[in-house]
Amino acid sequence: MGDIVFVSTDNHKKIDWPLARVIQLFPSKDGHVRLTKVKMKNGEYLRPMDQHIPLELSVELDTPKNLRSRNGLLRKGRV
């Protein structure tokens, strides 16, 4: 909850998809979230999860400090 997402719509181009904040999750009987309540500038709506395109991933990843570049050479840097 609290994630900022684009809400995909069939009648708009991708550049015109509205932004929304996820304010409530509705899990199904199998425990997976398939429906959410989102708040957009013109109100609150129930939307299926497959219409959400997240702006940011809220997942923390353990990434190594030494990363390989595209050409395969080892490079060091902050992640």
C-alpha positions as a LaTeX table, in Angstrom:
\begin{tabular}{lrrr}
\hline
Residue & $x$ (\AA) & $y$ (\AA) & $z$ (\AA) \\
\hline
Met1 & 0.00 & 0.00 & 0.00 \\
Gly2 & 1.11 & 3.55 & $-0.62$ \\
Asp3 & 2.79 & 2.69 & $-3.92$ \\
Ile4 & 2.50 & 5.17 & $-6.78$ \\
Val5 & 1.39 & 3.48 & $-10.01$ \\
Phe6 & 0.25 & 4.27 & $-13.51$ \\
Val7 & $-3.23$ & 2.90 & $-14.18$ \\
Ser8 & $-3.38$ & 1.52 & $-17.70$ \\
Thr9 & $-6.53$ & 2.25 & $-19.66$ \\
Asp10 & $-7.60$ & 1.12 & $-23.12$ \\
Asn11 & $-8.87$ & 4.56 & $-24.13$ \\
His12 & $-5.64$ & 6.49 & $-23.38$ \\
Lys13 & $-2.15$ & 6.44 & $-24.81$ \\
Lys14 & 0.55 & 5.31 & $-22.38$ \\
Ile15 & 1.78 & 8.87 & $-21.99$ \\
Asp16 & $-1.69$ & 9.88 & $-20.76$ \\
Trp17 & $-2.21$ & 7.07 & $-18.23$ \\
Pro18 & $-3.27$ & 8.57 & $-14.90$ \\
Leu19 & $-1.16$ & 8.34 & $-11.75$ \\
Ala20 & $-2.67$ & 6.81 & $-8.64$ \\
Arg21 & $-1.74$ & 5.84 & $-5.09$ \\
Val22 & $-2.69$ & 2.35 & $-3.88$ \\
Ile23 & $-4.69$ & 2.84 & $-0.68$ \\
Gln24 & $-6.22$ & $-0.60$ & $-0.06$ \\
Leu25 & $-5.54$ & $-4.20$ & $-1.09$ \\
Phe26 & $-8.20$ & $-6.88$ & $-1.51$ \\
Pro27 & $-6.74$ & $-10.41$ & $-1.35$ \\
Ser28 & $-8.66$ & $-13.23$ & $-3.02$ \\
Lys29 & $-9.45$ & $-16.58$ & $-1.40$ \\
Asp30 & $-6.09$ & $-17.97$ & $-2.49$ \\
Gly31 & $-4.26$ & $-15.11$ & $-0.75$ \\
His32 & $-3.13$ & $-13.26$ & $-3.89$ \\
Val33 & $-4.05$ & $-9.60$ & $-4.29$ \\
Arg34 & $-6.09$ & $-9.22$ & $-7.46$ \\
Leu35 & $-8.05$ & $-6.04$ & $-6.70$ \\
Thr36 & $-6.98$ & $-2.72$ & $-5.19$ \\
Lys37 & $-8.49$ & 0.60 & $-4.29$ \\
Val38 & $-6.54$ & 3.47 & $-5.82$ \\
Lys39 & $-6.78$ & 7.20 & $-5.25$ \\
Met40 & $-6.54$ & 9.35 & $-8.36$ \\
Lys41 & $-6.91$ & 13.11 & $-8.71$ \\
Asn42 & $-10.62$ & 12.76 & $-9.49$ \\
Gly43 & $-11.61$ & 10.17 & $-6.88$ \\
Glu44 & $-11.11$ & 6.67 & $-5.51$ \\
Tyr45 & $-11.62$ & 3.59 & $-7.69$ \\
Leu46 & $-11.41$ & $-0.19$ & $-7.52$ \\
Arg47 & $-9.00$ & $-1.49$ & $-10.14$ \\
Pro48 & $-7.65$ & $-4.95$ & $-10.98$ \\
Met49 & $-4.00$ & $-5.46$ & $-10.12$ \\
Asp50 & $-3.05$ & $-6.22$ & $-13.74$ \\
Gln51 & $-3.85$ & $-2.60$ & $-14.69$ \\
His52 & $-1.10$ & $-1.24$ & $-12.40$ \\
Ile53 & 2.31 & $-0.28$ & $-13.69$ \\
Pro54 & 4.54 & 0.62 & $-10.72$ \\
Leu55 & 6.79 & 3.66 & $-10.89$ \\
Glu56 & 9.23 & 2.21 & $-8.40$ \\
Leu57 & 9.88 & $-1.25$ & $-7.09$ \\
Ser58 & 9.57 & $-1.45$ & $-3.33$ \\
Val59 & 11.84 & $-4.50$ & $-3.13$ \\
Glu60 & 15.18 & $-4.40$ & $-1.39$ \\
Leu61 & 17.85 & $-6.34$ & $-3.23$ \\
Asp62 & 21.26 & $-7.44$ & $-2.06$ \\
Thr63 & 23.57 & $-6.31$ & $-4.83$ \\
Pro64 & 27.29 & $-6.88$ & $-4.97$ \\
Lys65 & 29.57 & $-3.86$ & $-4.84$ \\
Asn66 & 31.64 & $-5.26$ & $-7.66$ \\
Leu67 & 29.59 & $-5.46$ & $-10.84$ \\
Arg68 & 30.48 & $-6.65$ & $-14.29$ \\
Ser69 & 30.00 & $-4.09$ & $-17.04$ \\
Arg70 & 28.49 & $-4.88$ & $-20.43$ \\
Asn71 & 31.87 & $-5.78$ & $-21.89$ \\
Gly72 & 32.51 & $-8.30$ & $-19.10$ \\
Leu73 & 35.14 & $-6.28$ & $-17.25$ \\
Leu74 & 34.90 & $-6.07$ & $-13.50$ \\
Arg75 & 34.14 & $-2.59$ & $-12.21$ \\
Lys76 & 33.83 & $-1.27$ & $-8.69$ \\
Gly77 & 31.42 & 1.34 & $-7.50$ \\
Arg78 & 28.56 & 2.30 & $-5.28$ \\
Val79 & 25.24 & 0.67 & $-5.91$ \\
\hline
\end{tabular}
